[in-house]
Amino acid sequence: DGIFACGNVLHVHDLVDWVSEESEAAAYAASEYIKNKRIQTAKIPLRIGNLVRYGLPTVLEPGKPAVISLRVIAPAENTTLIVRAGDEVIYKKKHKKIFPSEMQRVEIGKIPETAQQVELFFE
């Protein structure tokens, strides 16, 4: 509690715009934390799977939208990124090529309230 990290100290970004966006979110969360307004909510762990080196953030809030940043372990062609909450696929996108040198960002509309974990993997 009380530690907020963003930008390249957290992970290397490809675009400064993403650093700025992440910084604004961290600043808002830190501000709310200092004012004791931050309400503790349930946290859903993000589990990474096939071809994914890491995914951030490592925990998600149920009922809220999420932006997940990730990098892959190895190059691949004709693969599909899937984000699943339990048995429900909440995001799916085909990729012709993926590379470890390129950060991927996934915008999820809303994390299901009933999710016990969220899984992120390539198929």
Coordinates of C-alpha atoms in Angstrom, one line a residue:
D1 CA 0.0 0.0 0.0
G2 CA 1.1 3.5 -0.7
I3 CA 3.6 2.7 -3.5
F4 CA 2.8 3.9 -7.0
A5 CA 5.0 3.2 -10.0
C6 CA 4.6 4.2 -13.6
G7 CA 6.5 4.9 -16.8
N8 CA 9.8 3.3 -17.7
V9 CA 10.6 2.6 -14.0
L10 CA 7.8 0.0 -14.2
H11 CA 8.5 -1.3 -17.7
V12 CA 9.9 0.0 -21.0
H13 CA 7.3 1.8 -23.1
D14 CA 7.4 2.3 -26.9
L15 CA 5.6 5.6 -26.9
V16 CA 5.8 8.6 -24.5
D17 CA 2.1 9.0 -24.8
W18 CA 1.6 5.7 -22.9
V19 CA 4.0 6.9 -20.2
S20 CA 2.0 10.1 -19.8
E21 CA -1.3 8.2 -19.6
E22 CA 0.1 5.8 -17.0
S23 CA 1.6 8.7 -15.0
E24 CA -1.7 10.5 -14.8
A25 CA -3.5 7.4 -13.5
A26 CA -0.7 6.8 -10.9
A27 CA -0.9 10.5 -9.8
Y28 CA -4.7 10.3 -9.4
A29 CA -4.4 7.1 -7.4
A30 CA -1.7 8.5 -5.2
S31 CA -3.7 11.7 -4.6
E32 CA -6.8 9.6 -3.6
Y33 CA -4.6 7.5 -1.4
I34 CA -3.2 10.5 0.4
K35 CA -6.7 11.9 1.0
N36 CA -7.8 8.5 2.3
K37 CA -10.5 8.4 -0.4
R38 CA -9.2 5.3 -2.1
I39 CA -11.7 2.6 -1.4
Q40 CA -10.2 -0.9 -1.2
T41 CA -11.9 -3.1 -3.7
A42 CA -11.5 -6.8 -4.6
K43 CA -8.4 -7.5 -6.7
I44 CA -8.4 -10.0 -9.5
P45 CA -5.0 -11.5 -10.4
L46 CA -3.8 -11.4 -14.0
R47 CA -2.4 -14.7 -15.0
I48 CA -0.1 -14.8 -18.1
G49 CA 0.1 -17.7 -20.4
N50 CA 1.4 -18.9 -23.8
L51 CA 4.0 -16.5 -25.4
V52 CA 3.5 -13.7 -22.9
R53 CA 6.6 -12.5 -21.0
Y54 CA 4.7 -10.2 -18.6
G55 CA 1.4 -8.4 -18.3
L56 CA 0.8 -5.2 -16.3
P57 CA -1.0 -4.4 -14.0
T58 CA -0.7 -7.7 -12.2
V59 CA -4.1 -7.2 -10.5
L60 CA -7.3 -5.8 -11.9
E61 CA -10.4 -4.3 -10.3
P62 CA -13.8 -6.0 -11.0
G63 CA -16.4 -4.0 -12.7
K64 CA -13.9 -1.4 -14.1
P65 CA -12.3 -1.0 -17.5
A66 CA -8.6 -2.0 -17.7
V67 CA -5.7 -1.3 -20.0
I68 CA -3.2 -4.2 -19.9
S69 CA 0.4 -3.7 -21.3
L70 CA 2.3 -6.8 -22.3
R71 CA 5.4 -8.1 -24.1
V72 CA 5.8 -11.4 -25.8
I73 CA 8.5 -14.0 -25.2
A74 CA 9.3 -14.7 -28.9
P75 CA 8.3 -13.7 -32.4
A76 CA 5.3 -15.4 -33.8
E77 CA 3.0 -15.3 -36.9
N78 CA -0.7 -15.7 -37.4
T79 CA -1.6 -15.9 -33.7
T80 CA -4.5 -14.6 -31.6
L81 CA -4.3 -12.8 -28.3
I82 CA -7.1 -13.9 -25.9
V83 CA -8.1 -12.4 -22.6
R84 CA -10.4 -14.7 -20.6
A85 CA -12.2 -14.2 -17.3
G86 CA -13.1 -17.7 -16.2
D87 CA -14.9 -19.3 -19.2
E88 CA -15.8 -16.0 -20.8
V89 CA -13.5 -14.5 -23.5
I90 CA -13.5 -10.7 -22.8
Y91 CA -11.0 -9.8 -25.6
K92 CA -9.8 -11.4 -28.7
K93 CA -7.6 -10.0 -31.5
K94 CA -5.7 -11.7 -34.4
H95 CA -2.1 -10.7 -35.1
K96 CA -0.2 -11.4 -38.3
K97 CA 3.1 -10.9 -36.5
I98 CA 4.2 -10.2 -32.9
F99 CA 7.7 -9.3 -31.6
P100 CA 9.3 -9.0 -28.2
S101 CA 10.5 -5.6 -29.1
E102 CA 7.0 -4.2 -29.4
M103 CA 4.8 -3.5 -26.4
Q104 CA 1.2 -4.6 -26.9
R105 CA -1.7 -2.8 -25.2
V106 CA -5.1 -4.3 -24.6
E107 CA -8.1 -2.1 -23.7
I108 CA -10.8 -4.1 -21.9
G109 CA -14.2 -2.5 -21.6
K110 CA -15.1 -3.9 -18.2
I111 CA -13.7 -6.7 -16.0
P112 CA -16.5 -9.0 -15.0
E113 CA -17.5 -8.7 -11.3
T114 CA -17.6 -12.4 -10.9
A115 CA -14.1 -13.1 -12.2
Q116 CA -11.8 -15.0 -9.9
Q117 CA -8.8 -14.4 -12.3
V118 CA -8.1 -13.0 -15.7
E119 CA -5.9 -15.0 -18.1
L120 CA -3.9 -13.5 -21.0
F121 CA -2.3 -15.7 -23.7
F122 CA -1.7 -16.2 -27.4
E123 CA -3.3 -19.1 -29.2

